[in-house]
Amino acid sequence: MRLNSPASPALQRSALAAHETLGIGALDHVAWKLRDVVRESWLRSLEYKGKAESNAHTVLSDDALRELRSTSPLRLVLPVFDRLLLEPARETGLILAIGDPTGRLLWVKGDSQALQDAESMAFVPGADWSERTVGTSAPGTALATRGGVQVSGAEHFDPIAQRWSCTAVPIHAPGTGEILGVVDITGGEEAVAAHSLALLKAAVAAAESELRWYQEKVEPSQRSFIVPSASRVKSEPVSRSMLRLTSGAGAELHRGDKVIDLSTRHAELLALLSWHPRGLTGEELVELLHLNPDAADVGTLRAEMVRLRKVLAEFDPLLVPLSRPYRLGSTPQSDAREVLLAIEGGDLDAALAHFAGPVLPRSQAPGIEVIRDEVFAALRQGMLQDGTDAQLLRFLELPEVQDDEEVLGTTLQVLPARSPRRAMVVAALERLETRS
C-alpha cells in the first residue's frame, strides 16, 4: 500500500484519534492529523450535525426514485459507466453508485454480497449521501468540493460508514459546467487504490463527451444541457462505434453517419485492444504486432498510440485508449466479434451476414492472425455442424472455401436430391480430385 493512501495505517490511526476528540467534545481541529480535504469536510459536517436525520430515513419511495431517474440526464450515459466501471468492479467486490447533484443515490450496482452488506448503512438507491445528511463521504464531499475525492475507513464522519472506502468524481454538464451528479465506487481498500481516482476521472470524461455529443445531436440550439423526453431518447439513441475488420483489405470505423478509414497499424491496434478488453502491456502488444518482436521498439508503439489517440479523440472520445495497461476507454462493436456472438447464439444467417471476408487479410501481425483464424474456424465449424443447404451454398461463395473439400462434401450431403446446385458442387469436387 502506498504511504499516502487514505487507507494507510498512519492516516487511519490519526482519523480514529480525531474521532476520540469529537467524543469528548474537543473541537481543536488544528490538532486533527487529517488530510486537508477530510478536515474541511469534518468542519462542515459538524455544522450540519444534529440538523439532519439518519440517512436510513431519507430513502425515497419507489415512485419518487423512478421520477428522479427518468429526469436525470445521467440515464443517457449509464452504458458508459457500466462498461468502464461496473464490469471491472464485478471481479473486485466493488459497488458502483451514481447520484444526482444533491447527493441522492439514483443507481447502486455491483457484487450482490457487497450490495447486501451496504444496505446496513443505507447505501441504497434513493438514499441521501450528501454531507448534510451523512457528513464526510466520497459522494457528498466530491459534490461539496466539485472535485474528485477519496475517503477511507475512519475518515468518514459517520461511524456507520467506517467499514468502507470510496472514491467519487462529480460529472458536469457540457458547455455550462453545471454539476449533473456524482459517480462513486465503494468497497474495501481497493476502492481507494492509486488507480481508482484516475479510472473514475477517465470514465466521467468519457460520459461528459457522450453527453456533449448528445446535446449537439439532439438539442443543438440549447446552450445548457436539456434532458430530452423518453420518446426523444428512444428515437435518437446514442450510437456506438462499429469496427469493420472483414471488409476485404483495410478497416473502417463507423459511428452514426460518420466513417473513417483506418491505417493498417491503427486497425491492428484497435482490433487487438477490442479483442483484449482488460488491456495489454506495451510488451504484450509488441509481441502481438511484430513477427520479430525482439527487433521492435516499445517507443515506436507509444508514438503510434499517440497518433491513434488523436484520431479517436476527434471521431469517438469514448474509444480513446488508456494506458498501463493499454486498453480502450470503451470497447466498440466489431463485425468479427459479431460473427462469434451469432454462432454462439445459433444464428448462422447473422454470422454469414457479418462475415465479409478474413479479418485484416493484409496484416501479418501474429495477434491478428490468431483472431483471423479464430473467427474463420468458428464460422467453418458452425457451418459444417449445423449449416442448412442454403447457408452452406452461401458460405461456398466465399473465396476461402471454394476449394474446401470437406465443406463441399458436407454441402453435397445436405442438398436435396433434385437440387440443380448439386451439379456445381460435384464439379468442384471433381476438379479438386483431378488436381490431386
Short mmCIF file of C-alpha atoms in Angstrom, two decimals:
data_model
loop_
_atom_site.label_atom_id
_atom_site.label_comp_id
_atom_site.label_asym_id
_atom_site.label_seq_id
_atom_site.Cartn_x
_atom_site.Cartn_y
_atom_site.Cartn_z
CA MET A 1 0.00 0.00 0.00
CA ARG A 2 1.30 3.45 -0.92
CA LEU A 3 2.17 5.65 2.05
CA ASN A 4 -0.19 8.46 1.06
CA SER A 5 -3.15 6.14 0.54
CA PRO A 6 -6.23 7.19 2.55
CA ALA A 7 -6.31 3.60 3.80
CA SER A 8 -2.73 3.68 5.13
CA PRO A 9 -2.46 2.64 8.81
CA ALA A 10 -0.94 6.00 9.79
CA LEU A 11 -3.81 8.04 8.36
CA GLN A 12 -6.38 5.66 9.80
CA ARG A 13 -4.84 5.94 13.30
CA SER A 14 -4.91 9.72 13.01
CA ALA A 15 -8.55 9.69 11.95
CA LEU A 16 -9.51 7.40 14.86
CA ALA A 17 -7.70 9.74 17.26
CA ALA A 18 -9.62 12.68 15.81
CA HIS A 19 -12.89 10.81 16.37
CA GLU A 20 -11.93 10.38 20.03
CA THR A 21 -11.59 14.14 20.42
CA LEU A 22 -15.08 14.53 18.96
CA GLY A 23 -16.35 12.05 21.51
CA ILE A 24 -15.15 14.20 24.42
CA GLY A 25 -16.27 17.43 22.81
CA ALA A 26 -12.78 18.70 21.94
CA LEU A 27 -13.11 20.65 18.71
CA ASP A 28 -9.49 21.76 18.28
CA HIS A 29 -9.40 20.91 14.58
CA VAL A 30 -5.81 22.15 14.32
CA ALA A 31 -4.78 19.08 16.32
CA TRP A 32 -6.57 16.75 13.93
CA LYS A 33 -3.97 14.97 11.82
CA LEU A 34 -6.27 14.63 8.87
CA ARG A 35 -5.82 15.26 5.19
CA ASP A 36 -6.94 18.80 4.31
CA VAL A 37 -9.93 17.68 2.27
CA VAL A 38 -11.12 15.49 5.15
CA ARG A 39 -10.55 18.15 7.84
CA GLU A 40 -12.54 20.75 5.91
CA SER A 41 -15.32 18.25 5.30
CA TRP A 42 -15.45 17.36 9.01
CA LEU A 43 -15.82 21.03 9.88
CA ARG A 44 -18.77 21.31 7.50
CA SER A 45 -20.18 18.07 8.89
CA LEU A 46 -20.05 19.47 12.43
CA GLU A 47 -22.16 22.42 11.30
CA TYR A 48 -24.76 20.03 9.90
CA LYS A 49 -24.66 17.64 12.87
CA GLY A 50 -27.95 17.49 14.72
CA LYS A 51 -29.85 19.21 11.92
CA ALA A 52 -30.33 16.14 9.72
CA GLU A 53 -31.92 12.81 10.45
CA SER A 54 -30.26 9.47 9.76
CA ASN A 55 -29.91 8.73 6.08
CA ALA A 56 -31.84 5.50 6.64
CA HIS A 57 -34.91 7.72 6.97
CA THR A 58 -34.19 9.65 3.77
CA VAL A 59 -34.65 6.78 1.29
CA LEU A 60 -37.18 7.73 -1.36
CA SER A 61 -40.22 5.70 -2.29
CA ASP A 62 -40.01 3.63 -5.48
CA ASP A 63 -42.26 6.08 -7.34
CA ALA A 64 -40.20 9.10 -6.30
CA LEU A 65 -36.98 7.33 -7.26
CA ARG A 66 -38.37 6.41 -10.68
CA GLU A 67 -39.30 10.05 -11.25
CA LEU A 68 -35.79 11.26 -10.37
CA ARG A 69 -34.19 8.64 -12.60
CA SER A 70 -36.43 9.46 -15.55
CA THR A 71 -35.45 13.13 -15.45
CA SER A 72 -31.73 12.67 -14.80
CA PRO A 73 -29.50 13.20 -17.86
CA LEU A 74 -27.14 10.62 -16.36
CA ARG A 75 -29.50 7.89 -17.53
CA LEU A 76 -28.22 8.61 -21.04
CA VAL A 77 -24.69 7.54 -20.13
CA LEU A 78 -25.37 4.55 -17.88
CA PRO A 79 -23.91 2.21 -20.54
CA VAL A 80 -20.65 4.17 -20.37
CA PHE A 81 -20.33 3.64 -16.63
CA ASP A 82 -21.42 0.01 -16.91
CA ARG A 83 -18.68 -0.73 -19.46
CA LEU A 84 -15.89 1.24 -17.86
CA LEU A 85 -16.64 0.79 -14.15
CA LEU A 86 -19.29 -1.80 -13.39
CA GLU A 87 -17.85 -4.67 -15.43
CA PRO A 88 -14.36 -4.38 -13.86
CA ALA A 89 -15.94 -3.88 -10.41
CA ARG A 90 -17.72 -7.25 -10.54
CA GLU A 91 -14.39 -9.01 -10.12
CA THR A 92 -13.28 -6.95 -7.12
CA GLY A 93 -16.42 -6.82 -4.99
CA LEU A 94 -16.81 -3.07 -5.51
CA ILE A 95 -20.06 -1.15 -5.79
CA LEU A 96 -20.81 1.46 -8.44
CA ALA A 97 -23.11 4.27 -7.32
CA ILE A 98 -24.41 7.19 -9.37
CA GLY A 99 -26.06 10.13 -7.60
CA ASP A 100 -27.81 13.36 -8.51
CA PRO A 101 -26.47 16.88 -7.78
CA THR A 102 -27.92 16.83 -4.25
CA GLY A 103 -26.16 13.59 -3.28
CA ARG A 104 -29.22 11.40 -3.71
CA LEU A 105 -28.18 7.94 -4.97
CA LEU A 106 -30.08 7.06 -8.15
CA TRP A 107 -28.39 3.81 -9.14
CA VAL A 108 -26.36 1.42 -6.99
CA LYS A 109 -24.95 -1.66 -8.74
CA GLY A 110 -22.29 -4.30 -8.22
CA ASP A 111 -21.47 -7.51 -6.41
CA SER A 112 -24.62 -8.94 -4.81
CA GLN A 113 -22.95 -9.69 -1.47
CA ALA A 114 -21.40 -6.21 -1.31
CA LEU A 115 -24.78 -4.64 -2.11
CA GLN A 116 -26.39 -6.63 0.69
CA ASP A 117 -23.68 -5.55 3.14
CA ALA A 118 -24.04 -1.91 2.08
CA GLU A 119 -27.74 -1.94 2.95
CA SER A 120 -26.73 -1.84 6.63
CA MET A 121 -25.61 1.77 6.18
CA ALA A 122 -28.48 2.62 3.80
CA PHE A 123 -26.15 2.83 0.81
CA VAL A 124 -29.06 2.05 -1.49
CA PRO A 125 -30.89 3.71 -4.39
CA GLY A 126 -32.93 6.65 -3.17
CA ALA A 127 -30.79 7.38 -0.08
CA ASP A 128 -29.30 10.81 0.59
CA TRP A 129 -25.49 10.71 0.84
CA SER A 130 -24.85 14.43 0.92
CA GLU A 131 -22.59 15.92 3.59
CA ARG A 132 -25.66 17.48 5.19
CA THR A 133 -27.01 14.02 5.95
CA VAL A 134 -24.06 11.67 6.49
CA GLY A 135 -21.12 14.02 6.80
CA THR A 136 -17.84 13.18 5.12
CA SER A 137 -18.09 10.54 2.39
CA ALA A 138 -16.75 10.42 -1.14
CA PRO A 139 -20.06 11.12 -2.93
CA GLY A 140 -21.13 14.01 -0.71
CA THR A 141 -17.66 15.53 -0.37
CA ALA A 142 -16.99 15.31 -4.11
CA LEU A 143 -20.16 17.34 -4.69
CA ALA A 144 -19.21 19.82 -1.98
CA THR A 145 -15.70 20.35 -3.34
CA ARG A 146 -16.62 19.93 -7.04
CA GLY A 147 -13.64 17.60 -7.46
CA GLY A 148 -12.52 14.00 -7.18
CA VAL A 149 -12.28 12.71 -3.60
CA GLN A 150 -11.14 9.53 -1.85
CA VAL A 151 -12.32 8.70 1.68
CA SER A 152 -11.34 5.59 3.60
CA GLY A 153 -12.44 3.93 6.81
CA ALA A 154 -12.18 6.21 9.86
CA GLU A 155 -12.02 9.30 7.64
CA HIS A 156 -15.80 9.01 7.29
CA PHE A 157 -17.54 11.35 9.71
CA ASP A 158 -20.38 8.94 10.46
CA PRO A 159 -19.17 5.74 12.20
CA ILE A 160 -21.71 3.70 10.26
CA ALA A 161 -19.57 4.09 7.10
CA GLN A 162 -16.19 3.37 8.64
CA ARG A 163 -16.05 -0.22 7.38
CA TRP A 164 -15.90 1.13 3.84
CA SER A 165 -13.66 3.08 1.47
CA CYS A 166 -14.84 5.09 -1.51
CA THR A 167 -13.74 7.25 -4.43
CA ALA A 168 -16.07 9.70 -6.18
CA VAL A 169 -15.93 12.23 -9.01
CA PRO A 170 -18.61 14.78 -9.98
CA ILE A 171 -19.90 14.86 -13.54
CA HIS A 172 -20.55 18.20 -15.26
CA ALA A 173 -22.90 19.37 -17.98
CA PRO A 174 -21.26 20.12 -21.33
CA GLY A 175 -20.92 23.80 -22.05
CA THR A 176 -22.12 25.19 -18.73
CA GLY A 177 -20.06 23.19 -16.22
CA GLU A 178 -23.18 22.69 -14.11
CA ILE A 179 -22.91 19.62 -11.86
CA LEU A 180 -25.25 16.88 -13.05
CA GLY A 181 -24.35 14.37 -10.36
CA VAL A 182 -21.61 12.20 -8.94
CA VAL A 183 -20.09 8.79 -9.74
CA ASP A 184 -18.71 6.68 -6.90
CA ILE A 185 -17.07 3.32 -6.31
CA THR A 186 -17.34 1.88 -2.81
CA GLY A 187 -15.90 -1.22 -1.18
CA GLY A 188 -12.75 -2.28 0.62
CA GLU A 189 -9.31 -0.72 0.31
CA GLU A 190 -9.33 -1.48 -3.42
CA ALA A 191 -11.82 1.36 -3.79
CA VAL A 192 -9.11 3.89 -2.88
CA ALA A 193 -6.26 2.22 -4.77
CA ALA A 194 -3.87 4.51 -6.62
CA HIS A 195 -5.58 3.88 -9.97
CA SER A 196 -9.17 4.23 -8.74
CA LEU A 197 -9.38 8.01 -8.94
CA ALA A 198 -7.79 8.09 -12.39
CA LEU A 199 -10.18 5.38 -13.59
CA LEU A 200 -13.23 7.31 -12.37
CA LYS A 201 -11.98 10.55 -13.92
CA ALA A 202 -11.49 8.79 -17.25
CA ALA A 203 -14.98 7.28 -17.10
CA VAL A 204 -16.53 10.64 -16.22
CA ALA A 205 -14.62 12.33 -19.05
CA ALA A 206 -15.97 9.70 -21.45
CA ALA A 207 -19.51 10.23 -20.16
CA GLU A 208 -19.22 14.02 -20.45
CA SER A 209 -18.03 13.62 -24.04
CA GLU A 210 -21.03 11.42 -24.77
CA LEU A 211 -23.38 13.98 -23.22
CA ARG A 212 -21.76 16.71 -25.31
CA TRP A 213 -22.31 14.66 -28.44
CA TYR A 214 -25.90 14.00 -27.41
CA GLN A 215 -26.57 17.68 -26.76
CA GLU A 216 -25.15 18.70 -30.13
CA LYS A 217 -27.07 15.95 -31.90
CA VAL A 218 -30.43 16.27 -30.16
CA GLU A 219 -30.57 19.83 -28.78
CA PRO A 220 -28.06 21.83 -30.86
CA SER A 221 -29.85 25.12 -30.19
CA GLN A 222 -29.65 24.83 -26.42
CA ARG A 223 -26.73 26.35 -24.53
CA SER A 224 -27.37 24.33 -21.39
CA PHE A 225 -27.96 20.63 -21.18
CA ILE A 226 -31.64 19.81 -21.66
CA VAL A 227 -32.98 16.46 -20.56
CA PRO A 228 -34.84 15.01 -23.56
CA SER A 229 -38.16 13.27 -23.20
CA ALA A 230 -38.28 9.50 -23.11
CA SER A 231 -39.69 9.39 -26.65
CA ARG A 232 -36.89 11.60 -27.92
CA VAL A 233 -34.29 9.35 -26.30
CA LYS A 234 -35.78 6.29 -27.97
CA SER A 235 -35.92 7.88 -31.43
CA GLU A 236 -32.34 9.19 -31.35
CA PRO A 237 -30.24 6.79 -29.30
CA VAL A 238 -26.60 7.39 -28.51
CA SER A 239 -24.75 5.43 -31.19
CA ARG A 240 -21.91 3.05 -30.54
CA SER A 241 -18.92 2.77 -32.82
CA MET A 242 -18.63 -0.26 -35.10
CA LEU A 243 -15.22 -1.57 -36.14
CA ARG A 244 -15.36 -3.34 -39.51
CA LEU A 245 -12.42 -5.70 -39.89
CA THR A 246 -13.68 -8.13 -42.54
CA SER A 247 -14.37 -5.68 -45.36
CA GLY A 248 -11.63 -7.11 -47.58
CA ALA A 249 -8.48 -5.05 -47.20
CA GLY A 250 -8.23 -2.34 -44.57
CA ALA A 251 -10.65 -1.46 -41.80
CA GLU A 252 -13.32 1.15 -41.22
CA LEU A 253 -14.72 2.70 -38.07
CA HIS A 254 -18.38 3.68 -38.20
CA ARG A 255 -20.39 5.84 -35.81
CA GLY A 256 -23.79 7.01 -36.92
CA ASP A 257 -23.26 8.71 -40.27
CA LYS A 258 -19.52 9.13 -39.73
CA VAL A 259 -16.94 6.76 -41.24
CA ILE A 260 -13.16 6.82 -41.20
CA ASP A 261 -10.69 4.54 -42.97
CA LEU A 262 -8.03 3.25 -40.62
CA SER A 263 -4.40 2.69 -41.46
CA THR A 264 -3.21 -0.90 -41.20
CA ARG A 265 -1.40 -0.24 -37.91
CA HIS A 266 -4.32 1.61 -36.34
CA ALA A 267 -6.67 -1.16 -37.47
CA GLU A 268 -4.37 -3.74 -35.89
CA LEU A 269 -4.19 -1.81 -32.62
CA LEU A 270 -7.96 -1.33 -32.41
CA ALA A 271 -8.59 -4.96 -33.29
CA LEU A 272 -6.17 -6.26 -30.66
CA LEU A 273 -7.37 -3.91 -27.93
CA SER A 274 -11.03 -4.66 -28.65
CA TRP A 275 -10.21 -8.40 -28.53
CA HIS A 276 -8.48 -7.97 -25.16
CA PRO A 277 -10.78 -5.54 -23.28
CA ARG A 278 -8.90 -5.95 -19.99
CA GLY A 279 -5.85 -4.43 -21.62
CA LEU A 280 -2.36 -5.31 -22.83
CA THR A 281 1.03 -4.12 -21.69
CA GLY A 282 3.34 -2.47 -24.19
CA GLU A 283 5.45 -5.61 -24.33
CA GLU A 284 2.39 -7.79 -24.97
CA LEU A 285 1.24 -5.51 -27.78
CA VAL A 286 4.67 -5.63 -29.38
CA GLU A 287 4.56 -9.45 -29.27
CA LEU A 288 1.16 -9.45 -30.98
CA LEU A 289 2.10 -6.87 -33.61
CA HIS A 290 5.53 -7.98 -34.82
CA LEU A 291 6.87 -11.14 -36.44
CA ASN A 292 10.22 -10.35 -34.81
CA PRO A 293 9.32 -8.64 -31.52
CA ASP A 294 12.92 -8.62 -30.32
CA ALA A 295 13.73 -6.15 -33.09
CA ALA A 296 10.72 -3.93 -32.31
CA ASP A 297 10.80 -0.78 -30.22
CA VAL A 298 8.24 -0.08 -27.48
CA GLY A 299 8.94 3.61 -28.03
CA THR A 300 7.63 3.30 -31.59
CA LEU A 301 4.48 1.72 -30.20
CA ARG A 302 4.00 4.65 -27.81
CA ALA A 303 4.29 7.11 -30.69
CA GLU A 304 1.73 5.14 -32.71
CA MET A 305 -0.64 5.12 -29.75
CA VAL A 306 -0.36 8.91 -29.51
CA ARG A 307 -1.36 9.19 -33.17
CA LEU A 308 -4.24 6.76 -32.66
CA ARG A 309 -5.49 8.76 -29.67
CA LYS A 310 -5.61 11.92 -31.79
CA VAL A 311 -7.61 10.15 -34.48
CA LEU A 312 -10.09 8.67 -32.00
CA ALA A 313 -10.44 11.83 -29.89
CA GLU A 314 -11.97 13.59 -32.90
CA PHE A 315 -14.08 10.63 -34.01
CA ASP A 316 -15.28 8.98 -30.77
CA PRO A 317 -13.79 10.14 -27.43
CA LEU A 318 -15.17 7.02 -25.73
CA LEU A 319 -12.66 4.89 -27.63
CA VAL A 320 -9.53 6.86 -26.75
CA PRO A 321 -7.04 4.29 -25.40
CA LEU A 322 -5.95 4.39 -21.78
CA SER A 323 -2.51 3.36 -20.55
CA ARG A 324 -0.97 0.95 -18.03
CA PRO A 325 -2.14 -1.34 -19.46
CA TYR A 326 -3.17 -0.16 -22.90
CA ARG A 327 -6.93 -0.57 -23.19
CA LEU A 328 -9.82 1.13 -24.93
CA GLY A 329 -11.97 3.55 -22.95
CA SER A 330 -14.94 1.72 -24.45
CA THR A 331 -15.00 -1.49 -26.48
CA PRO A 332 -16.55 -0.88 -29.92
CA GLN A 333 -18.81 -3.29 -31.66
CA SER A 334 -16.93 -5.37 -34.22
CA ASP A 335 -18.12 -7.38 -37.20
CA ALA A 336 -15.57 -10.05 -36.30
CA ARG A 337 -16.91 -10.32 -32.75
CA GLU A 338 -20.50 -10.28 -34.04
CA VAL A 339 -19.69 -13.38 -36.12
CA LEU A 340 -18.69 -15.26 -32.97
CA LEU A 341 -21.68 -14.00 -30.99
CA ALA A 342 -24.06 -15.05 -33.76
CA ILE A 343 -22.52 -18.54 -33.88
CA GLU A 344 -22.81 -18.85 -30.09
CA GLY A 345 -26.47 -17.88 -30.41
CA GLY A 346 -27.07 -20.43 -33.15
CA ASP A 347 -27.84 -17.79 -35.80
CA LEU A 348 -25.71 -18.81 -38.78
CA ASP A 349 -27.54 -16.41 -41.13
CA ALA A 350 -26.42 -13.50 -38.94
CA ALA A 351 -22.88 -14.90 -38.77
CA LEU A 352 -22.71 -15.04 -42.57
CA ALA A 353 -24.12 -11.53 -42.81
CA HIS A 354 -21.37 -10.15 -40.57
CA PHE A 355 -18.55 -12.08 -42.25
CA ALA A 356 -17.44 -10.24 -45.39
CA GLY A 357 -14.05 -11.93 -45.51
CA PRO A 358 -10.96 -12.72 -43.43
CA VAL A 359 -10.02 -10.33 -40.63
CA LEU A 360 -7.50 -7.76 -41.95
CA PRO A 361 -6.13 -10.05 -44.69
CA ARG A 362 -3.15 -7.79 -45.41
CA SER A 363 -1.93 -7.87 -41.84
CA GLN A 364 0.91 -10.19 -40.90
CA ALA A 365 0.73 -9.35 -37.19
CA PRO A 366 0.74 -12.60 -35.17
CA GLY A 367 -2.10 -11.40 -32.93
CA ILE A 368 -4.27 -10.56 -35.94
CA GLU A 369 -3.58 -13.96 -37.48
CA VAL A 370 -4.88 -15.57 -34.28
CA ILE A 371 -8.09 -13.50 -34.45
CA ARG A 372 -8.43 -14.19 -38.18
CA ASP A 373 -8.07 -17.95 -37.66
CA GLU A 374 -10.40 -17.97 -34.64
CA VAL A 375 -13.23 -16.20 -36.46
CA PHE A 376 -12.96 -18.22 -39.67
CA ALA A 377 -12.54 -21.54 -37.85
CA ALA A 378 -15.62 -20.88 -35.72
CA LEU A 379 -17.70 -19.99 -38.79
CA ARG A 380 -16.48 -23.01 -40.74
CA GLN A 381 -17.14 -25.40 -37.86
CA GLY A 382 -20.60 -23.93 -37.32
CA MET A 383 -21.44 -24.41 -40.98
CA LEU A 384 -20.14 -27.99 -41.03
CA GLN A 385 -22.12 -28.92 -37.93
CA ASP A 386 -25.39 -27.04 -38.35
CA GLY A 387 -25.46 -25.33 -41.75
CA THR A 388 -28.53 -25.78 -43.95
CA ASP A 389 -28.16 -26.31 -47.68
CA ALA A 390 -28.88 -22.63 -48.35
CA GLN A 391 -26.38 -21.50 -45.71
CA LEU A 392 -23.67 -23.84 -46.99
CA LEU A 393 -24.16 -22.66 -50.56
CA ARG A 394 -23.88 -19.07 -49.37
CA PHE A 395 -20.74 -20.00 -47.43
CA LEU A 396 -19.25 -21.55 -50.59
CA GLU A 397 -19.48 -18.15 -52.31
CA LEU A 398 -16.52 -17.04 -50.19
CA PRO A 399 -13.17 -17.47 -51.98
CA GLU A 400 -11.67 -19.01 -48.84
CA VAL A 401 -13.85 -22.13 -49.03
CA GLN A 402 -14.41 -22.70 -52.74
CA ASP A 403 -11.69 -25.38 -52.69
CA ASP A 404 -12.55 -26.75 -49.24
CA GLU A 405 -13.23 -30.42 -49.89
CA GLU A 406 -14.90 -31.02 -46.52
CA VAL A 407 -17.30 -28.10 -46.94
CA LEU A 408 -18.10 -29.19 -50.49
CA GLY A 409 -18.73 -32.76 -49.33
CA THR A 410 -20.98 -31.64 -46.49
CA THR A 411 -22.93 -29.39 -48.85
CA LEU A 412 -23.46 -32.29 -51.23
CA GLN A 413 -24.81 -34.42 -48.38
CA VAL A 414 -27.42 -31.87 -47.25
CA LEU A 415 -28.55 -30.71 -50.71
CA PRO A 416 -31.90 -32.16 -51.80
CA ALA A 417 -31.55 -34.94 -54.38
CA ARG A 418 -33.22 -32.86 -57.10
CA SER A 419 -31.37 -29.61 -56.36
CA PRO A 420 -29.86 -28.04 -59.51
CA ARG A 421 -26.93 -26.89 -57.38
CA ARG A 422 -25.68 -30.44 -56.87
CA ALA A 423 -24.03 -30.41 -60.28
CA MET A 424 -21.98 -27.36 -59.36
CA VAL A 425 -20.79 -28.94 -56.11
CA VAL A 426 -19.97 -32.24 -57.82
CA ALA A 427 -17.98 -30.40 -60.49
CA ALA A 428 -15.98 -28.60 -57.83
CA LEU A 429 -15.17 -31.86 -56.07
CA GLU A 430 -14.11 -33.49 -59.33
CA ARG A 431 -11.87 -30.52 -60.10
CA LEU A 432 -10.14 -30.92 -56.74
CA GLU A 433 -9.72 -34.66 -57.31
CA THR A 434 -8.15 -34.01 -60.72
CA ARG A 435 -5.67 -31.58 -59.21
CA SER A 436 -4.57 -34.12 -56.63
#
